[in-house]
Tab-separated table of C-alpha atoms and ligand atoms in Angstrom:
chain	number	residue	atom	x	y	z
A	1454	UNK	CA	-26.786	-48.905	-6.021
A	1455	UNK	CA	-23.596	-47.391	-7.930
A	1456	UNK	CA	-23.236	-49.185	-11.064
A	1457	UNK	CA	-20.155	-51.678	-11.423
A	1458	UNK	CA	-20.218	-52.137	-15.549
A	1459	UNK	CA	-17.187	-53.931	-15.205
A	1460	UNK	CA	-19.715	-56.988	-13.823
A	1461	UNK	CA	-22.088	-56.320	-16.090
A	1462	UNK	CA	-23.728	-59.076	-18.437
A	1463	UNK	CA	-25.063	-60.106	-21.333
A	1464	UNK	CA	-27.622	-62.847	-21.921
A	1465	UNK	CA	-26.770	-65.404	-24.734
A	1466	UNK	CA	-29.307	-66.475	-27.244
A	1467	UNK	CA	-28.180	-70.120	-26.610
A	1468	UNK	CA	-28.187	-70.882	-22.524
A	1469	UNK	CA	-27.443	-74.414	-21.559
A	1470	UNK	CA	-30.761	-75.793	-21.081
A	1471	UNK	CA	-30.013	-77.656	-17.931
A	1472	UNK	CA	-27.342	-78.893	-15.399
A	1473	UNK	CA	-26.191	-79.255	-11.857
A	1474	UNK	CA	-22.985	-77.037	-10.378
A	1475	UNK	CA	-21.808	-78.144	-6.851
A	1476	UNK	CA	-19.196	-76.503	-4.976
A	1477	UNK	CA	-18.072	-75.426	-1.476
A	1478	UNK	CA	-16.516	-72.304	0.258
A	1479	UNK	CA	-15.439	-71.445	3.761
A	1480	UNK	CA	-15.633	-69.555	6.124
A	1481	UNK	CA	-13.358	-66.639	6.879
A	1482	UNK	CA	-12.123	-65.019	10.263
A	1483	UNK	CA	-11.252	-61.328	10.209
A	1484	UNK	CA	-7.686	-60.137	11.902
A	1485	UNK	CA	-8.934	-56.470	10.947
A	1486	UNK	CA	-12.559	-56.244	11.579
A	1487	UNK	CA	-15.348	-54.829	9.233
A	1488	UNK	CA	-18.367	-53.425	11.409
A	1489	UNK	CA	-19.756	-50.170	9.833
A	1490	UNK	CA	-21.360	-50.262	6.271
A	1491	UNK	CA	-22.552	-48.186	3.486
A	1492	UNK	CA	-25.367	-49.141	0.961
A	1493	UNK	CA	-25.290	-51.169	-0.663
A	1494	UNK	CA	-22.951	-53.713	1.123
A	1495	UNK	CA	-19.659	-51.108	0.730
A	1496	UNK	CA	-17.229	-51.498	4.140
A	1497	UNK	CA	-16.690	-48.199	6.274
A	1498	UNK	CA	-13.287	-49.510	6.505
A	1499	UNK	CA	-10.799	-52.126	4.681
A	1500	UNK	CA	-10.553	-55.374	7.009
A	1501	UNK	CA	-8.121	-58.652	6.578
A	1502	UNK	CA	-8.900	-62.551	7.257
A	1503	UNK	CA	-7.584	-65.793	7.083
A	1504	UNK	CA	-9.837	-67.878	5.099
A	1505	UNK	CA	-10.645	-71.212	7.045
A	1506	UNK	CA	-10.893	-74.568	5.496
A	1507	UNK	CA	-12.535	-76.841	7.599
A	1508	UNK	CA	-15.892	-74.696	8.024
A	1509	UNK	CA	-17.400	-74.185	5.038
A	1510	UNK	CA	-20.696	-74.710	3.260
A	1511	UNK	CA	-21.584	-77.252	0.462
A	1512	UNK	CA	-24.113	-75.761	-2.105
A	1513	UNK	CA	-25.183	-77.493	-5.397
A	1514	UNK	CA	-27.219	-76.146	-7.888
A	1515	UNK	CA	-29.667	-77.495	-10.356
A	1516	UNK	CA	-30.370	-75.351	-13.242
A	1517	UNK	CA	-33.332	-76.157	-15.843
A	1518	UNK	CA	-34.174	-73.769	-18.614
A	1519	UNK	CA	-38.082	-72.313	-18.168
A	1520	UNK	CA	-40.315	-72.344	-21.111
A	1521	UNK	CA	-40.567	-68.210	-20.874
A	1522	UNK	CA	-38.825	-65.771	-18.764
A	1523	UNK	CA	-40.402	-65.530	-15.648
A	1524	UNK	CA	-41.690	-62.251	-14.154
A	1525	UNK	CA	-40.077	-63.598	-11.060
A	1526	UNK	CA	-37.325	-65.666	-9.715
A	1527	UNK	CA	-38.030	-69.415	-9.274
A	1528	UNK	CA	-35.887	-71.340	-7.142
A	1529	UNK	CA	-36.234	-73.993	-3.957
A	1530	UNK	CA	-34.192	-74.149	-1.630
A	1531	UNK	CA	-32.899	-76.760	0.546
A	1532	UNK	CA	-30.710	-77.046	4.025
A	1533	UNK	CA	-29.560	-80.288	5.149
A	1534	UNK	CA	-32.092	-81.774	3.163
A	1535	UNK	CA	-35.102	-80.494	4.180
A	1536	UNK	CA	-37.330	-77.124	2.214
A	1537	UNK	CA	-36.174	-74.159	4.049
A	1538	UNK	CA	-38.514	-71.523	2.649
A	1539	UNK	CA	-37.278	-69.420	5.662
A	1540	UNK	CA	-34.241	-69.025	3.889
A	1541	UNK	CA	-35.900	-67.459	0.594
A	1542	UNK	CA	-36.532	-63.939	1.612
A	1543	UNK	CA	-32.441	-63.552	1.674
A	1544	UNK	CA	-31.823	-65.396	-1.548
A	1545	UNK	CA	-34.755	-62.955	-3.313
A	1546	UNK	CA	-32.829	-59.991	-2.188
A	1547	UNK	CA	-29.329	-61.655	-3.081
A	1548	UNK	CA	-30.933	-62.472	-6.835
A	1549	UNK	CA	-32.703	-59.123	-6.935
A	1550	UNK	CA	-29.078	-57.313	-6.247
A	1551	UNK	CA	-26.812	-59.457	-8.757
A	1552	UNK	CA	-29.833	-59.684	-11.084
A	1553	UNK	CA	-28.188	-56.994	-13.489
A	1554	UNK	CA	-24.794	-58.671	-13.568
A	1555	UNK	CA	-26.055	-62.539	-13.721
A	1556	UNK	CA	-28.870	-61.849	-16.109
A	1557	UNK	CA	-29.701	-65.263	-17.201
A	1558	UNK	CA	-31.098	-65.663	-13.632
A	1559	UNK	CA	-34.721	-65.406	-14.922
A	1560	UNK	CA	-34.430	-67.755	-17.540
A	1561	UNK	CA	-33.969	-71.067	-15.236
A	1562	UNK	CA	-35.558	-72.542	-12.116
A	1563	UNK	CA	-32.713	-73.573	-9.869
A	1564	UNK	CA	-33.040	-76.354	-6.782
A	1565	UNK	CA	-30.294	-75.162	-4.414
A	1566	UNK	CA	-29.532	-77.435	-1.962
A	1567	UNK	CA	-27.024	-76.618	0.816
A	1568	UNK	CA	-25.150	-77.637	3.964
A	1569	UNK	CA	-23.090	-76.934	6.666
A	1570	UNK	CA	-19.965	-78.671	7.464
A	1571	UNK	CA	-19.864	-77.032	11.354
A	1572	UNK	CA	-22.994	-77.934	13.286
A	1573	UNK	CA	-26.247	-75.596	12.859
A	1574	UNK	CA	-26.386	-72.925	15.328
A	1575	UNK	CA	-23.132	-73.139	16.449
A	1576	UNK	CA	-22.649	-69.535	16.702
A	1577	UNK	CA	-20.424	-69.690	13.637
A	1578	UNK	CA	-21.794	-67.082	10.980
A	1579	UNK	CA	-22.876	-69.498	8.471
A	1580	UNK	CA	-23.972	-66.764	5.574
A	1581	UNK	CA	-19.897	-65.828	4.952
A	1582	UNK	CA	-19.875	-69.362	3.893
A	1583	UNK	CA	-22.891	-69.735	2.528
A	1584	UNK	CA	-23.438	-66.481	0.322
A	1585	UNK	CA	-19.824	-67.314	-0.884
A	1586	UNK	CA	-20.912	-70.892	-2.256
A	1587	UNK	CA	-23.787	-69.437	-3.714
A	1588	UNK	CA	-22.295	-66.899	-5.212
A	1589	UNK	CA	-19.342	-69.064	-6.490
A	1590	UNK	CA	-21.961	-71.761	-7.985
A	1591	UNK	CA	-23.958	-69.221	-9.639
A	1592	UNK	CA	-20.706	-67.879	-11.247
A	1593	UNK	CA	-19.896	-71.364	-12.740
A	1594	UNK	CA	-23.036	-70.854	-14.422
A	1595	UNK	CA	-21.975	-67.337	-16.016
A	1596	UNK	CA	-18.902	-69.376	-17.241
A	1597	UNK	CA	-20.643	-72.049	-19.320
A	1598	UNK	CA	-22.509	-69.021	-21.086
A	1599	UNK	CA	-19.159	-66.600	-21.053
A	1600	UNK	CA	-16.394	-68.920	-21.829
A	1601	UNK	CA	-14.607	-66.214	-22.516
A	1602	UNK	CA	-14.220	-64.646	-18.664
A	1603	UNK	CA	-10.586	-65.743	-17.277
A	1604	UNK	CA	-9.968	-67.424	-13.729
A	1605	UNK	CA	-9.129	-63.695	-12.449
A	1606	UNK	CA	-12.010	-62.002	-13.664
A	1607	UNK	CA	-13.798	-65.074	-12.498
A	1608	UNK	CA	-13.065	-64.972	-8.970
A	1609	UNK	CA	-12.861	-61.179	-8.706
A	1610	UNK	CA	-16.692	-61.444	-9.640
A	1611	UNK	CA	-17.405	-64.005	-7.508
A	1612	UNK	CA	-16.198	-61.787	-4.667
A	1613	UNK	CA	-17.901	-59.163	-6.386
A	1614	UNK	CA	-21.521	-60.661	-5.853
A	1615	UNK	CA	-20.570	-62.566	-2.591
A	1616	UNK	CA	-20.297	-59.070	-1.389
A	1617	UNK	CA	-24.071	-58.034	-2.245
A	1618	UNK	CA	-24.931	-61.447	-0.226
A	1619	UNK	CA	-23.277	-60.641	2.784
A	1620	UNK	CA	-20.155	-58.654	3.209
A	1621	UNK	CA	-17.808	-60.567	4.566
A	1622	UNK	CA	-18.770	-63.116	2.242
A	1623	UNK	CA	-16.349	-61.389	-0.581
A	1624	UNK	CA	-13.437	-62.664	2.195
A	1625	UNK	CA	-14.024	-66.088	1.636
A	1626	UNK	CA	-13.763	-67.169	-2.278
A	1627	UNK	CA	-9.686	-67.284	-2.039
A	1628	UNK	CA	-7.321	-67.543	0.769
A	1629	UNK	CA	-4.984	-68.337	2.511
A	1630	UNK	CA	-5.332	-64.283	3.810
A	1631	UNK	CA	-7.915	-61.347	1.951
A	1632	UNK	CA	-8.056	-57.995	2.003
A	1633	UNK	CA	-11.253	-56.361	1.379
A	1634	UNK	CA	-11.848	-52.498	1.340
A	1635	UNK	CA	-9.702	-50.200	-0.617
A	1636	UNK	CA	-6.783	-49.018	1.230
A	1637	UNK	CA	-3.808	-47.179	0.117
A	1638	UNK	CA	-1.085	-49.715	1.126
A	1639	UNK	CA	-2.656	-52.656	-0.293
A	1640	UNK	CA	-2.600	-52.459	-4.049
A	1641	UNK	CA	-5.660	-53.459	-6.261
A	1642	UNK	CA	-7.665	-53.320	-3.314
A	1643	UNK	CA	-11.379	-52.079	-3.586
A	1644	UNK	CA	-14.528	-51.753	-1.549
A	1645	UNK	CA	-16.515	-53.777	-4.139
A	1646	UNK	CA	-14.085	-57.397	-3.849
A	1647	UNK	CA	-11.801	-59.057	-1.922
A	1648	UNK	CA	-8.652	-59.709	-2.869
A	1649	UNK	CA	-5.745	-61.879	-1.610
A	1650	UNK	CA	-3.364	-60.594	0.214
A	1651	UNK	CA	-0.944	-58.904	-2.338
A	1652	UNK	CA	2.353	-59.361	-0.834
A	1653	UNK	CA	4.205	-63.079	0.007
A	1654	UNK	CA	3.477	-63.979	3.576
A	1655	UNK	CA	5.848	-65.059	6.027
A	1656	UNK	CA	6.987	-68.612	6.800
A	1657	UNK	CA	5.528	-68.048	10.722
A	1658	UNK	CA	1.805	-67.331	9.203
A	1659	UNK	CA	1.741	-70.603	7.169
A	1660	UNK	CA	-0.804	-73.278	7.881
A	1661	UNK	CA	-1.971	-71.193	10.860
A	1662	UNK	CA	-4.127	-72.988	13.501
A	1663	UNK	CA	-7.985	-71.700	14.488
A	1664	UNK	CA	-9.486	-73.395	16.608
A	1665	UNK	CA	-13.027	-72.463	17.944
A	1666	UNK	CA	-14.277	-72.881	21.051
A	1667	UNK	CA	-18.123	-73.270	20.885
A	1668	UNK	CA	-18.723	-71.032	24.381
A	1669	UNK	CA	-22.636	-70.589	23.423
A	1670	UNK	CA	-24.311	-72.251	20.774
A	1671	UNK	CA	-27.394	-69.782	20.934
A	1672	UNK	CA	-29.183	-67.161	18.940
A	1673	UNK	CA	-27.270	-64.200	18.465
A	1674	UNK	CA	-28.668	-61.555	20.156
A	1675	UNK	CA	-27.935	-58.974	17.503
A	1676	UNK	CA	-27.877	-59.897	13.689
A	1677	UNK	CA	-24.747	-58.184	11.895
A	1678	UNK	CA	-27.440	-55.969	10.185
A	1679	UNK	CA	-28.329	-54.241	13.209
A	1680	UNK	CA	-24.698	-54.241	14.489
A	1681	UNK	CA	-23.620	-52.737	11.624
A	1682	UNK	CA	-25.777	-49.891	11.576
A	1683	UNK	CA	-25.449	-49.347	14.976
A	1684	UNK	CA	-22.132	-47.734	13.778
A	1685	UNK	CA	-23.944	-44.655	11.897
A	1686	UNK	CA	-23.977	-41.664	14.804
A	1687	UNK	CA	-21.947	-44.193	16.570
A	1688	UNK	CA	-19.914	-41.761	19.377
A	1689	UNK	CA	-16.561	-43.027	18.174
A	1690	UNK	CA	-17.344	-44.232	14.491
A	1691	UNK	CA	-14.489	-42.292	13.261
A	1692	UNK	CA	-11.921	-42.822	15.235
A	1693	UNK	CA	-12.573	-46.636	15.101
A	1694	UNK	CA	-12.574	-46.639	11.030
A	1695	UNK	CA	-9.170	-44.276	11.614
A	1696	UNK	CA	-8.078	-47.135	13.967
A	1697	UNK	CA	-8.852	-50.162	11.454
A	1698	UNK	CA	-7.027	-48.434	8.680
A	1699	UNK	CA	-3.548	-47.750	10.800
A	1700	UNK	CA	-4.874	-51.478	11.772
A	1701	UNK	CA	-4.593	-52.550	8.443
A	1702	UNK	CA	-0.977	-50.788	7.448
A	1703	UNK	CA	0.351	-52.778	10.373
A	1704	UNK	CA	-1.079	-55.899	9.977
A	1705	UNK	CA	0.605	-55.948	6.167
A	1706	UNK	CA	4.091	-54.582	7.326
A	1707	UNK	CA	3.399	-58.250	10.025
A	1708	UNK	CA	2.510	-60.502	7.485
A	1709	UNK	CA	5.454	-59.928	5.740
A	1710	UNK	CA	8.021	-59.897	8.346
A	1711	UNK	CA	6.139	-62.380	10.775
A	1712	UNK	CA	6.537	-60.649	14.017
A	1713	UNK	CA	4.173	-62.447	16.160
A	1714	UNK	CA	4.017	-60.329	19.069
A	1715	UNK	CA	3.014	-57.653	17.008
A	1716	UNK	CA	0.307	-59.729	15.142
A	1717	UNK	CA	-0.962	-61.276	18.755
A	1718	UNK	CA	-1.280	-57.150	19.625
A	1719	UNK	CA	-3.550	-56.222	16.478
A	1720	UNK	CA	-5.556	-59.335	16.848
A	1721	UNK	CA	-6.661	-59.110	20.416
A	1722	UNK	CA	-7.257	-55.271	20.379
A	1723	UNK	CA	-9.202	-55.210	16.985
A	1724	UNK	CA	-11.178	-58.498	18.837
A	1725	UNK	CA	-11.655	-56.259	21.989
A	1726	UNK	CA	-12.625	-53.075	19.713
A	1727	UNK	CA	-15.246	-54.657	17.726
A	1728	UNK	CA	-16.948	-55.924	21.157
A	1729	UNK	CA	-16.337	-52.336	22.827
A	1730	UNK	CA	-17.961	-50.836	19.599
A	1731	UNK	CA	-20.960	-52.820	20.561
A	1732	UNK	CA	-20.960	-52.179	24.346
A	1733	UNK	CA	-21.064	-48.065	23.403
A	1734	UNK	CA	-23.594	-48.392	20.861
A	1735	UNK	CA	-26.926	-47.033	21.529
A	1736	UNK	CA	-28.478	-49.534	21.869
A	1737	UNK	CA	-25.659	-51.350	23.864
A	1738	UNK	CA	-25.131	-55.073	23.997
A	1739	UNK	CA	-22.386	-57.696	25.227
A	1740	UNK	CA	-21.907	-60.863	23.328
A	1741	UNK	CA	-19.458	-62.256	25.013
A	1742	UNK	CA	-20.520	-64.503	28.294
A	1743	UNK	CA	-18.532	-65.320	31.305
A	1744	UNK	CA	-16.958	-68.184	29.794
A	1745	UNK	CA	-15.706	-65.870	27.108
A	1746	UNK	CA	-13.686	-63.781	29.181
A	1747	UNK	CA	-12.185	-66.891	31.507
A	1748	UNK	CA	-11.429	-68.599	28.094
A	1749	UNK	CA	-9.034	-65.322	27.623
A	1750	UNK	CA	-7.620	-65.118	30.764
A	1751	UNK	CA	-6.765	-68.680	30.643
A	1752	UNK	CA	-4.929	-68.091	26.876
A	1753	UNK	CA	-3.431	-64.990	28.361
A	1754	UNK	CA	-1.795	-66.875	30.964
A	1755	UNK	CA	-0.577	-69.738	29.229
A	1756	UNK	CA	1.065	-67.164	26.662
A	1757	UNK	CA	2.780	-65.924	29.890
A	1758	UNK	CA	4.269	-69.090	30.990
A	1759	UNK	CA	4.858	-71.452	28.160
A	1760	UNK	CA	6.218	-68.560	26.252
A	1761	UNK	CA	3.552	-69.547	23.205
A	1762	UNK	CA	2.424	-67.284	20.369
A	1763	UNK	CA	-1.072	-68.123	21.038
A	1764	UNK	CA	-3.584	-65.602	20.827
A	1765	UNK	CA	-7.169	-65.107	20.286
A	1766	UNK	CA	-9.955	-63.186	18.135
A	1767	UNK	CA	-13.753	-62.866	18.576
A	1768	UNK	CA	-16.542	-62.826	15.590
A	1769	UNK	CA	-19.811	-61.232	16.577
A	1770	UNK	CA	-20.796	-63.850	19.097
A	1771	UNK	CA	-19.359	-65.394	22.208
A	1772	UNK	CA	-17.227	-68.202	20.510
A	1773	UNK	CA	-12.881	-67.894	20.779
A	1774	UNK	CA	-11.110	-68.864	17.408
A	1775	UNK	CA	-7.678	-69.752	19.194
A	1776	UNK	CA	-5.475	-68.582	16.577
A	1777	UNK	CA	-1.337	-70.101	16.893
A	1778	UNK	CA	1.277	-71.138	14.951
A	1779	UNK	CA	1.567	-74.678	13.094
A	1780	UNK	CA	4.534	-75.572	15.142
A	1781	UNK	CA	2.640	-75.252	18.270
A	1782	UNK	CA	-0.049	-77.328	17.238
A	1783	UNK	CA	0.593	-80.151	19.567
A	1784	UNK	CA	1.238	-78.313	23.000
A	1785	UNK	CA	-1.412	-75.964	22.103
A	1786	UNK	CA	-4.316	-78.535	21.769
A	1787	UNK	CA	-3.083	-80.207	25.004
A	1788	UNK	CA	-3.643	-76.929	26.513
A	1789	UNK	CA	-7.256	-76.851	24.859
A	1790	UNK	CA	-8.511	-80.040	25.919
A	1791	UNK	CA	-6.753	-79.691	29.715
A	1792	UNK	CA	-7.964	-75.984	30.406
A	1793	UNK	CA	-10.292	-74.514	27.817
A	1794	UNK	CA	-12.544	-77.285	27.032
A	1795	UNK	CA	-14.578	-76.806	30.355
A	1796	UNK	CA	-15.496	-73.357	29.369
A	1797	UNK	CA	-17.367	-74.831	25.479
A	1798	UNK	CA	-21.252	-75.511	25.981
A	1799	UNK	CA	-21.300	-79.232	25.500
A	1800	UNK	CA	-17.639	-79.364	25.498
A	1801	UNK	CA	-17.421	-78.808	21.837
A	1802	UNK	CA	-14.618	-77.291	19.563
A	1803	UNK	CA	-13.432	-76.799	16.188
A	1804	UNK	CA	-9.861	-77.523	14.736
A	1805	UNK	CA	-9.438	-75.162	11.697
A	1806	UNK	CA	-6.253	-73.598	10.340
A	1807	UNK	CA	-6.190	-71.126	7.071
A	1808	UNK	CA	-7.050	-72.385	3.550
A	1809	UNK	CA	-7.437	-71.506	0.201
A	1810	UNK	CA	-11.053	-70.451	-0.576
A	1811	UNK	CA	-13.847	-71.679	-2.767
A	1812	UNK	CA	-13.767	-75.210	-4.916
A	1813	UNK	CA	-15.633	-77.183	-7.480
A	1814	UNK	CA	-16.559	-80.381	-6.348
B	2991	PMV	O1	-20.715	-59.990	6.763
B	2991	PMV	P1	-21.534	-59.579	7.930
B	2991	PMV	O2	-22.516	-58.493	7.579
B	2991	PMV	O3	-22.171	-60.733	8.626
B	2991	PMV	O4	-20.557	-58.866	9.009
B	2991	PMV	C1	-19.555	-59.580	9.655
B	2991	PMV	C2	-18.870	-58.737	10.665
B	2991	PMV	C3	-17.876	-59.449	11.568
B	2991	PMV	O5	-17.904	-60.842	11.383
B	2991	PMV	C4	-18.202	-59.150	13.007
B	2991	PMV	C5	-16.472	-58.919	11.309
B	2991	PMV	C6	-15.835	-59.343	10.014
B	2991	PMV	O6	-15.080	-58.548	9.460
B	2991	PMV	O7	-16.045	-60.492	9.576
């Protein structure tokens, strides 16, 4: 793992001896996708999201001081309220990564007990959300023994760790938009954190709407893991990392001058290009189902004839984030519930829009 001393910690001689931290943090929806990766969690190529603020997971965390250092790390863990050792084997590899830059993580037994706020196997990628809270708790921790560390240094850390949990997990811990990747029109940006979006963003982009339409609620085929290494000896690797940085310089020059046709055009094709990345990877695989692609059509239509700035984007799954403009809000959810609502499994749907990242509660 390259060394980041920057993070690096030290352990006090006097750690609080116990306590309970509770906070949440959202999820995040990329405009510019990341899908390619380097060890240890380092992006083959910067990406951009809007931060949600409805979907997001709660985490608290009870700390209590062991007698002696443990050999081990010694921590329970909790999802909506029931033990979820399942769940371990990802937080062990999360505490064995940040380990060297949250060293006091030996010295307590934590109870970590966390929830969603969208339902469970929804198809939305709960571990943005959840390795960002986690992160974001245990770094609220770091702060009672480091008083010293500022609100920037703070969050960049956060992002920092978040990252080693699951990449696009560094995306969620501020908002309303986040760059992560280093990329040489977005200043201060770095393949280690996330950073907001340096520049002020247009009037147009404010309070912008996601909603998500819940096409299958079942197992992804393909974890992210796989997906994303999929993309080493991938036939068009490099021009798709090319693509997502040209992506990128666009996308900034749009968020700043709020031209929504352009936006609408980077949106949908980096959507369709992460999907097509997976359809020519060996092996191939479609996540999208029928009601995917009629969802489209249907949004692609009703751009055509209400003259609406609607457009759409795709995670790794088969769900549609509906992404429009606040002042469209009210026409554009009568259009949901008339003509897209058939195509949701159970008829269900999310109302998002963009927020701000990661709180104390
Ligand atoms: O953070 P991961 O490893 O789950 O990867 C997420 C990748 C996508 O959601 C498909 C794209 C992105 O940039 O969020």
């Amino acid at each position: 793992m390259i060394d980041y001393p920057e993070f690096a910690s030290m352990v006090q001689s006097k750690l609080p001896d116990e306590g309970i931290i509770s906070c949440t943090s959202p999820s995040n929806i990329a405009l510019v996708k990341y899908w390619g990766k380097r060890p240890v969690q380092l992006p083959e190529n910067a990406s951009v999201s809007f931060t949600l603020d409805q979907c997001k997971t709660e985490t608290s965390i009870s700390y209590k001081k062991r007698d002696t250092v443990g050999e081990d790390f010694d921590f329970e863990l909790f999802f909506e309220g029931k033990s979820k050792p399942d769940f371990k084997p990802k937080i062990q590899i999360f505490f064995q990564r940040v380990e060297k830059y949250l060293p006091f993580l030996k010295h307590y037994r934590f109870v970590i007990k966390t929830s969603n706020t969208f339902p469970h196997s929804s198809g939305i990628a709960s571990s943005a959300s959840g390795m960002s809270a986690l992160a974001y708790c245990l770094m609220q921790l770091e702060r009672k023994i480091h008083s010293e560390i500022t609100d920037s240094e703070l969050l960049q850390k956060t992002s920092f760790l978040a990252r080693l949990g699951s990449g696009s997990a560094c995306r969620s811990i501020e908002g309303p938009v986040t760059v992560w990747g280093a990329h040489a029109d977005i200043n201060g940006s770095s393949d280690a954190y996330a950073i907001p979006f340096p520049f002020e963003i247009h009037q147009n982009f404010k309070n912008y709407q996601d909603t998500i339409l819940l096409i299958d609620k079942g197992e992804k085929q393909v974890s992210s893991t796989v997906g994303h290494d999929l993309m080493h000896g991938h036939p068009f690797a490099k021009e798709r990392f090319e693509q997502a940085s040209k992506h990128i310089s666009k996308l900034k020059e749009i968020l700043i001058s709020g031209d929504m046709d352009a936006f609408i055009q980077i949106v949908e094709s980096e959507a369709l290009t992460l999907h097509a990345m997976m359809m020519t990877s060996l092996p191939y695989f479609i996540l999208m189902k029928p009601n995917t692609l009629s969802a489209i059509h249907k949004i692609w239509k009703y751009r055509g004839t209400a003259g609406s700035k609607i457009c759409f984007t795709l995670d790794a799954g088969a769900n549609v984030h509906v992404l429009y403009p606040e002042s469209e809000k009210k026409q554009v959810l009568e259009f949901i519930t008339n003509e897209l609502v058939v195509y949701c499994q159970n008829g269900q749907y999310i109302c998002d829009k963009i927020g701000l990242g990661a709180k104390i509660v």
